[in-house]
Structures are given as C-alpha cells and as structure tokens.
mmCIF file of C-alpha atoms in Angstrom:
data_model
loop_
_atom_site.group_PDB
_atom_site.id
_atom_site.type_symbol
_atom_site.label_atom_id
_atom_site.label_comp_id
_atom_site.label_asym_id
_atom_site.label_seq_id
_atom_site.Cartn_x
_atom_site.Cartn_y
_atom_site.Cartn_z
ATOM 1 C CA MET A 1 -26.522 -10.181 16.234
ATOM 2 C CA LYS A 2 -25.508 -13.532 17.753
ATOM 3 C CA ARG A 3 -21.819 -14.325 17.588
ATOM 4 C CA SER A 4 -22.398 -17.550 15.634
ATOM 5 C CA VAL A 5 -24.350 -15.704 12.953
ATOM 6 C CA TYR A 6 -21.734 -12.963 12.812
ATOM 7 C CA LEU A 7 -18.938 -15.503 12.385
ATOM 8 C CA ALA A 8 -20.865 -17.330 9.683
ATOM 9 C CA ILE A 9 -21.353 -14.117 7.710
ATOM 10 C CA ILE A 10 -17.701 -13.193 8.088
ATOM 11 C CA THR A 11 -16.643 -16.669 6.938
ATOM 12 C CA VAL A 12 -18.786 -16.506 3.804
ATOM 13 C CA VAL A 13 -17.547 -13.031 2.943
ATOM 14 C CA THR A 14 -13.942 -14.076 3.555
ATOM 15 C CA CYS A 15 -14.219 -17.109 1.293
ATOM 16 C CA ALA A 16 -15.699 -14.951 -1.444
ATOM 17 C CA CYS A 17 -12.897 -12.413 -1.069
ATOM 18 C CA VAL A 18 -10.240 -15.113 -1.194
ATOM 19 C CA VAL A 19 -11.719 -16.660 -4.347
ATOM 20 C CA ILE A 20 -11.897 -13.272 -6.048
ATOM 21 C CA GLY A 21 -8.382 -12.407 -4.945
ATOM 22 C CA ILE A 22 -6.962 -15.663 -6.284
ATOM 23 C CA ALA A 23 -8.804 -15.237 -9.575
ATOM 24 C CA ARG A 24 -7.436 -11.734 -9.956
ATOM 25 C CA HIS A 25 -3.876 -12.771 -9.170
ATOM 26 C CA VAL A 26 -3.869 -15.726 -11.547
ATOM 27 C CA GLY A 27 -3.576 -13.370 -14.483
ATOM 28 C CA ILE A 28 -0.510 -11.558 -13.169
ATOM 29 C CA HIS A 29 2.911 -12.784 -14.203
ATOM 30 C CA HIS A 30 5.515 -11.707 -11.641
ATOM 31 C CA THR A 31 9.245 -11.621 -12.287
ATOM 32 C CA ASP A 32 11.247 -9.682 -9.677
ATOM 33 C CA SER A 33 8.959 -8.482 -6.915
ATOM 34 C CA VAL A 34 8.805 -4.831 -5.947
ATOM 35 C CA MET A 35 8.668 -6.064 -2.361
ATOM 36 C CA ASP A 36 12.112 -7.661 -2.512
ATOM 37 C CA ILE A 37 14.100 -5.141 -4.551
ATOM 38 C CA PRO A 38 14.288 -1.622 -3.059
ATOM 39 C CA SER A 39 16.423 -0.175 -5.873
ATOM 40 C CA MET A 40 14.820 -1.350 -9.091
ATOM 41 C CA ALA A 41 14.977 2.128 -10.633
ATOM 42 C CA SER A 42 17.432 2.117 -13.505
ATOM 43 C CA ASP A 43 18.615 4.121 -16.482
ATOM 44 C CA SER A 44 15.647 2.797 -18.455
ATOM 45 C CA GLY A 45 13.421 5.235 -16.559
ATOM 46 C CA ILE A 46 12.472 8.407 -18.425
ATOM 47 C CA SER A 47 13.529 11.660 -16.779
ATOM 48 C CA ALA A 48 10.529 13.647 -15.604
ATOM 49 C CA ASP A 49 9.896 17.279 -14.768
ATOM 50 C CA ASN A 50 10.124 18.008 -11.065
ATOM 51 C CA PHE A 51 6.989 17.024 -9.176
ATOM 52 C CA SER A 52 5.950 17.378 -5.553
ATOM 53 C CA SER A 53 2.800 15.219 -5.617
ATOM 54 C CA ILE A 54 1.700 11.904 -7.107
ATOM 55 C CA ASP A 55 -1.800 11.017 -8.322
ATOM 56 C CA LEU A 56 -1.824 7.347 -9.360
ATOM 57 C CA GLU A 57 -4.670 5.068 -10.446
ATOM 58 C CA VAL A 58 -3.809 1.667 -11.932
ATOM 59 C CA SER A 59 -5.923 -1.419 -12.488
ATOM 60 C CA LEU A 60 -3.255 -4.113 -12.889
ATOM 61 C CA ALA A 61 0.329 -3.237 -11.962
ATOM 62 C CA ASP A 62 3.069 -3.539 -9.377
ATOM 63 C CA VAL A 63 4.228 -0.141 -8.155
ATOM 64 C CA LEU A 64 7.517 0.975 -6.618
ATOM 65 C CA ILE A 65 8.212 4.495 -5.333
ATOM 66 C CA THR A 66 11.834 4.867 -4.325
ATOM 67 C CA SER A 67 14.694 7.349 -4.040
ATOM 68 C CA GLY A 68 17.400 7.884 -6.642
ATOM 69 C CA ASN A 69 19.454 10.491 -8.446
ATOM 70 C CA GLU A 70 16.684 12.287 -10.355
ATOM 71 C CA PHE A 71 12.964 12.493 -10.980
ATOM 72 C CA SER A 72 12.101 9.648 -13.340
ATOM 73 C CA VAL A 73 9.253 7.319 -14.290
ATOM 74 C CA GLN A 74 9.406 3.827 -15.742
ATOM 75 C CA ALA A 75 6.081 2.397 -16.905
ATOM 76 C CA SER A 76 6.037 -0.929 -18.725
ATOM 77 C CA ALA A 77 3.787 -3.850 -19.589
ATOM 78 C CA ASN A 78 4.115 -7.021 -21.630
ATOM 79 C CA ARG A 79 1.076 -5.878 -23.631
ATOM 80 C CA GLU A 80 1.185 -2.380 -25.074
ATOM 81 C CA LYS A 81 -2.434 -1.512 -24.342
ATOM 82 C CA PHE A 82 -1.814 -2.048 -20.638
ATOM 83 C CA THR A 83 1.201 0.253 -20.390
ATOM 84 C CA PRO A 84 0.375 2.966 -17.823
ATOM 85 C CA LYS A 85 0.429 6.526 -19.169
ATOM 86 C CA TRP A 86 1.891 9.408 -17.217
ATOM 87 C CA VAL A 87 2.318 13.174 -17.352
ATOM 88 C CA VAL A 88 3.548 15.922 -15.034
ATOM 89 C CA GLU A 89 1.155 18.863 -14.737
ATOM 90 C CA ASP A 90 1.521 21.753 -12.302
ATOM 91 C CA GLY A 91 3.947 19.801 -10.186
ATOM 92 C CA VAL A 92 1.729 16.701 -9.991
ATOM 93 C CA LEU A 93 2.766 13.363 -11.496
ATOM 94 C CA LYS A 94 -0.423 11.783 -12.858
ATOM 95 C CA ILE A 95 -0.418 8.104 -13.805
ATOM 96 C CA ARG A 96 -3.346 6.224 -15.307
ATOM 97 C CA GLN A 97 -3.865 2.759 -16.763
ATOM 98 C CA SER A 98 -6.546 1.482 -19.107
ATOM 99 C CA SER A 99 -9.398 -0.180 -17.263
ATOM 100 C CA GLY A 100 -9.184 -2.934 -19.874
ATOM 101 C CA ALA A 101 -6.170 -4.285 -18.026
ATOM 102 C CA PHE A 102 -8.414 -5.195 -15.116
ATOM 103 C CA ALA A 103 -11.192 -6.594 -17.283
ATOM 104 C CA ASP A 104 -8.749 -8.807 -19.177
ATOM 105 C CA ILE A 105 -7.929 -10.735 -15.989
ATOM 106 C CA ILE A 106 -11.133 -12.674 -16.549
ATOM 107 C CA GLY A 107 -9.435 -14.314 -19.511
ATOM 108 C CA PHE A 108 -6.654 -15.605 -17.217
ATOM 109 C CA LYS A 109 -3.960 -14.314 -19.545
ATOM 110 C CA LYS A 110 -0.507 -13.668 -18.164
ATOM 111 C CA ASN A 111 -0.087 -9.953 -17.721
ATOM 112 C CA GLU A 112 2.908 -8.067 -16.427
ATOM 113 C CA SER A 113 2.731 -4.378 -15.727
ATOM 114 C CA ARG A 114 5.002 -2.241 -13.587
ATOM 115 C CA VAL A 115 5.447 1.374 -12.543
ATOM 116 C CA ILE A 116 8.677 2.616 -10.978
ATOM 117 C CA ILE A 117 8.791 6.189 -9.710
ATOM 118 C CA THR A 118 12.083 7.703 -8.605
ATOM 119 C CA VAL A 119 12.398 10.786 -6.418
ATOM 120 C CA PRO A 120 15.779 12.447 -5.714
ATOM 121 C CA GLU A 121 17.106 11.493 -2.299
ATOM 122 C CA ARG A 122 16.965 15.016 -0.821
ATOM 123 C CA ASN A 123 13.483 15.772 -2.128
ATOM 124 C CA SER A 124 10.218 15.032 -0.353
ATOM 125 C CA LEU A 125 6.652 14.899 -1.630
ATOM 126 C CA THR A 126 3.814 16.973 -0.222
ATOM 127 C CA ASN A 127 1.087 14.530 -1.195
ATOM 128 C CA ALA A 128 0.555 11.080 -2.717
ATOM 129 C CA ASP A 129 -2.872 9.695 -3.644
ATOM 130 C CA LEU A 130 -2.416 6.094 -4.770
ATOM 131 C CA SER A 131 -5.096 3.646 -5.902
ATOM 132 C CA LEU A 132 -4.475 0.076 -7.107
ATOM 133 C CA ASP A 133 -7.008 -2.565 -8.126
ATOM 134 C CA VAL A 134 -4.589 -5.499 -8.422
ATOM 135 C CA GLY A 135 -0.872 -5.486 -7.660
ATOM 136 C CA ASP A 136 1.723 -5.030 -4.958
ATOM 137 C CA ILE A 137 3.049 -1.619 -3.962
ATOM 138 C CA ARG A 138 6.172 -0.589 -2.127
ATOM 139 C CA ILE A 139 7.253 2.874 -1.001
ATOM 140 C CA SER A 140 10.868 2.936 0.143
ATOM 141 C CA GLY A 141 13.066 5.796 1.266
ATOM 142 C CA VAL A 142 10.783 8.619 0.100
ATOM 143 C CA ASP A 143 9.369 11.175 2.566
ATOM 144 C CA ILE A 144 5.722 12.127 1.972
ATOM 145 C CA ASP A 145 3.844 14.700 4.047
ATOM 146 C CA SER A 146 0.422 13.182 3.328
ATOM 147 C CA LEU A 147 0.032 9.615 2.038
ATOM 148 C CA ASN A 148 -3.355 8.216 1.025
ATOM 149 C CA LEU A 149 -3.191 4.660 -0.323
ATOM 150 C CA GLU A 150 -6.006 2.327 -1.363
ATOM 151 C CA SER A 151 -5.302 -1.253 -2.454
ATOM 152 C CA ASP A 152 -7.976 -3.751 -3.509
ATOM 153 C CA THR A 153 -5.866 -6.884 -3.981
ATOM 154 C CA GLY A 154 -2.147 -7.003 -3.224
ATOM 155 C CA ASP A 155 0.449 -6.484 -0.534
ATOM 156 C CA VAL A 156 1.441 -3.040 0.733
ATOM 157 C CA ARG A 157 4.886 -2.219 2.101
ATOM 158 C CA VAL A 158 6.107 1.182 3.287
ATOM 159 C CA ASP A 159 9.572 1.575 4.781
ATOM 160 C CA ASN A 160 12.081 4.246 5.775
ATOM 161 C CA MET A 161 9.714 7.181 5.370
ATOM 162 C CA GLN A 162 8.870 10.342 7.279
ATOM 163 C CA ALA A 163 5.351 11.723 7.071
ATOM 164 C CA LYS A 164 2.805 13.888 8.795
ATOM 165 C CA SER A 165 -0.281 11.842 7.946
ATOM 166 C CA VAL A 166 -0.585 8.281 6.623
ATOM 167 C CA SER A 167 -3.798 6.543 5.555
ATOM 168 C CA ILE A 168 -3.760 2.998 4.148
ATOM 169 C CA GLU A 169 -6.791 0.928 3.168
ATOM 170 C CA SER A 170 -6.358 -2.668 1.997
ATOM 171 C CA ASP A 171 -9.139 -5.068 1.010
ATOM 172 C CA ILE A 172 -7.089 -8.239 0.458
ATOM 173 C CA GLY A 173 -3.387 -8.406 1.305
ATOM 174 C CA ASN A 174 -0.881 -7.721 4.054
ATOM 175 C CA VAL A 175 0.160 -4.234 5.139
ATOM 176 C CA ASP A 176 3.738 -3.857 6.388
ATOM 177 C CA CYS A 177 5.077 -0.496 7.592
ATOM 178 C CA ALA A 178 8.674 -0.434 8.862
ATOM 179 C CA ASN A 179 10.574 2.583 10.147
ATOM 180 C CA VAL A 180 7.800 4.990 9.225
ATOM 181 C CA LEU A 181 7.951 8.130 11.366
ATOM 182 C CA PHE A 182 4.669 10.053 11.456
ATOM 183 C CA SER A 183 4.173 13.317 13.317
ATOM 184 C CA GLU A 184 0.358 13.504 13.315
ATOM 185 C CA ASN A 185 -1.485 10.271 12.566
ATOM 186 C CA MET A 186 -1.345 6.861 10.909
ATOM 187 C CA ASP A 187 -4.588 5.046 10.034
ATOM 188 C CA VAL A 188 -4.547 1.499 8.662
ATOM 189 C CA GLU A 189 -7.605 -0.521 7.649
ATOM 190 C CA CYS A 190 -7.000 -4.113 6.566
ATOM 191 C CA ASP A 191 -10.048 -6.204 5.663
ATOM 192 C CA THR A 192 -8.348 -9.544 4.985
ATOM 193 C CA GLY A 193 -4.656 -9.776 5.877
ATOM 194 C CA ASN A 194 -2.138 -8.969 8.586
ATOM 195 C CA ALA A 195 -1.116 -5.423 9.504
ATOM 196 C CA SER A 196 2.240 -4.568 11.076
ATOM 197 C CA VAL A 197 3.828 -1.269 12.070
ATOM 198 C CA THR A 198 7.385 -1.718 13.323
ATOM 199 C CA GLY A 199 10.432 0.397 14.063
ATOM 200 C CA LEU A 200 8.584 2.929 16.230
ATOM 201 C CA SER A 201 10.895 4.715 18.637
ATOM 202 C CA ASP A 202 8.528 5.656 21.492
ATOM 203 C CA LEU A 203 5.475 3.449 21.861
ATOM 204 C CA GLU A 204 4.450 4.910 25.216
ATOM 205 C CA SER A 205 3.853 8.393 23.809
ATOM 206 C CA LEU A 206 1.425 7.247 21.109
ATOM 207 C CA ARG A 207 -2.351 7.559 21.188
ATOM 208 C CA VAL A 208 -3.317 4.059 20.126
ATOM 209 C CA ASP A 209 -6.505 2.353 18.990
ATOM 210 C CA LEU A 210 -6.131 -1.234 17.746
ATOM 211 C CA ASP A 211 -9.002 -3.536 16.800
ATOM 212 C CA ALA A 212 -8.720 -7.088 15.402
ATOM 213 C CA ASP A 213 -12.146 -8.654 14.836
ATOM 214 C CA LEU A 214 -10.861 -12.131 13.976
ATOM 215 C CA GLY A 215 -7.200 -12.058 14.897
ATOM 216 C CA LYS A 216 -4.688 -11.264 17.606
ATOM 217 C CA ILE A 217 -2.903 -8.077 18.658
ATOM 218 C CA SER A 218 0.727 -7.748 19.719
ATOM 219 C CA PHE A 219 1.830 -4.366 21.070
ATOM 220 C CA GLY A 220 5.444 -3.908 22.125
ATOM 221 C CA GLY A 221 5.898 -7.686 22.234
ATOM 222 C CA ASN A 222 2.896 -8.190 24.523
ATOM 223 C CA SER A 223 -0.251 -10.066 23.575
ATOM 224 C CA CYS A 224 -3.325 -7.823 23.898
ATOM 225 C CA GLY A 225 -6.234 -9.953 22.774
ATOM 226 C CA ARG A 226 -8.448 -8.405 20.111
ATOM 227 C CA ASN A 227 -8.638 -4.804 21.308
ATOM 228 C CA PHE A 228 -6.085 -2.391 22.678
ATOM 229 C CA SER A 229 -6.070 1.341 23.354
ATOM 230 C CA GLN A 230 -3.631 3.769 24.915
ATOM 231 C CA ASN A 231 -3.877 7.461 25.746
ATOM 232 C CA GLY A 232 -0.526 9.055 25.037
ATOM 233 C CA ASN A 233 0.311 12.666 24.276
ATOM 234 C CA GLY A 234 1.934 12.046 20.884
ATOM 235 C CA PRO A 235 0.820 11.093 17.366
ATOM 236 C CA ARG A 236 -2.228 8.882 16.843
ATOM 237 C CA LEU A 237 -1.989 5.294 15.570
ATOM 238 C CA SER A 238 -5.191 3.515 14.555
ATOM 239 C CA ILE A 239 -5.231 0.021 13.038
ATOM 240 C CA GLN A 240 -8.275 -2.065 12.252
ATOM 241 C CA ALA A 241 -8.033 -5.618 10.907
ATOM 242 C CA ASP A 242 -11.229 -7.523 10.171
ATOM 243 C CA ILE A 243 -9.552 -10.866 9.511
ATOM 244 C CA GLY A 244 -5.879 -10.912 10.428
ATOM 245 C CA ASN A 245 -3.352 -10.096 13.106
ATOM 246 C CA ILE A 246 -1.973 -6.731 14.203
ATOM 247 C CA THR A 247 1.647 -6.198 15.249
ATOM 248 C CA VAL A 248 3.041 -2.922 16.614
ATOM 249 C CA GLU A 249 6.575 -2.631 17.930
#
C-alpha cells in the first residue's frame, strides 16, 4: 500500500477515534482525579475478605488500586444504577458495572463513578484482569505477579509496582508506567496516545522492541526514529504506538 494512502486511512481512523473519545468523555463528571491522588482510599471503603486476584469489568468509572492498611473496596456513583457491584469469591475480587452506564453516555448526562481498591502494604496480588470502557485507571504501590489491563478510552498510569508479566492495551489515551520492575516481560499497545516507561534501572540488559508508526521514539534520552530494537539478556520490553510517541528511560 502506498504511503499516502496508508496515511490517509490512518488520519480518517484517528479522527473517528478522537470524535468518539470526546463524545464518551463528555458524559463523565470528574472531581478529584485518580491520576493525581495516590492515597484516595479512606475509611468510607468497606472492608473486604482477603483476596489475591482482581477481576474487574466496568463501563464508565475511574479506578484506583492502591496500598493501605487492609483489604477494602469503595464503589460509588452519582446515580445508583451505575454503582459498581463487587464480591469476593474463592480469593478473587470480582467487580462489575451495569452496561447501561456506558449506553447512557449518549444522552450526555453528567455521570460520576469510581472504584477504589485497597490492598495491605505487605500483600501482593497473583493476578489482575482489568477492563474499562471509559475512565482513567491508576495502580500505585501494589505488586502484581501478572497484570492484564485493557482500556478503551482513558489514561492509564502504573507506578511503584513489582511484577513478573505486564500487558497493557489502550485504544485512546496515554499510558504512563513509572518505577515498574518486571522480571519477565512488559507489553504495551497504544493505538492513539503516548506511551512511556520510566524508572528502569538497567536499560542495557533489556530485550527491547519499540515501534511508533506515526510518532517518535526516545530510548535512554536518545532519539531513535520510529523503530528501535535491542538484544539484551534480561526481561523483554515491547511497546507499540500507532499514533503517539514512545519514551523509555
């Protein structure tokens, strides 16, 4: 396919994604952002049975997973029918939200929905499967062996975490990972938005594959064009950004 045709197709798709993303976000009423406040967990959270895994699917909510004094969950919404429901079964915290929350965005009504999950500081999670249609998510100070995160529209931030395997897929929004130590692999796919992985201690040991279709790559402070690879003997880092920049340092 000729480059001009390829760029034209990408431009049309991007514009459509941006319009959809804006339309979806119009209906969300944000107060304090989960991105800016790492310790939003409070006494209003309900104590939960111990859990070692999280299975979350929400259609319209901001999500914060952070460390605290005990296992607790705080799920709230300004409209009762949109309040996420949760239960702990066999050591798995399951959280679901009515699909009507997503459909109601079409009406451009102001909706506010939030989930705050607290994990004791000395506890780690074996697995977290997280899926969000619309909303920002932040994971801060919680170690997770295997993290699988899918975000349709919203920003993703992960900081101060140890993991074996990390997989993040974002359709529209920025992905920011800071001080995330992974022993096996980290895979990031960002369709429209910037992707950054910072705070890595030993860049030279990594096996790296970076690809920015319409964007620039910075690795260790050096500009690398649109593609960069490195054959190290350590963990694997793969980042693909269709429209956006990639930063690794």
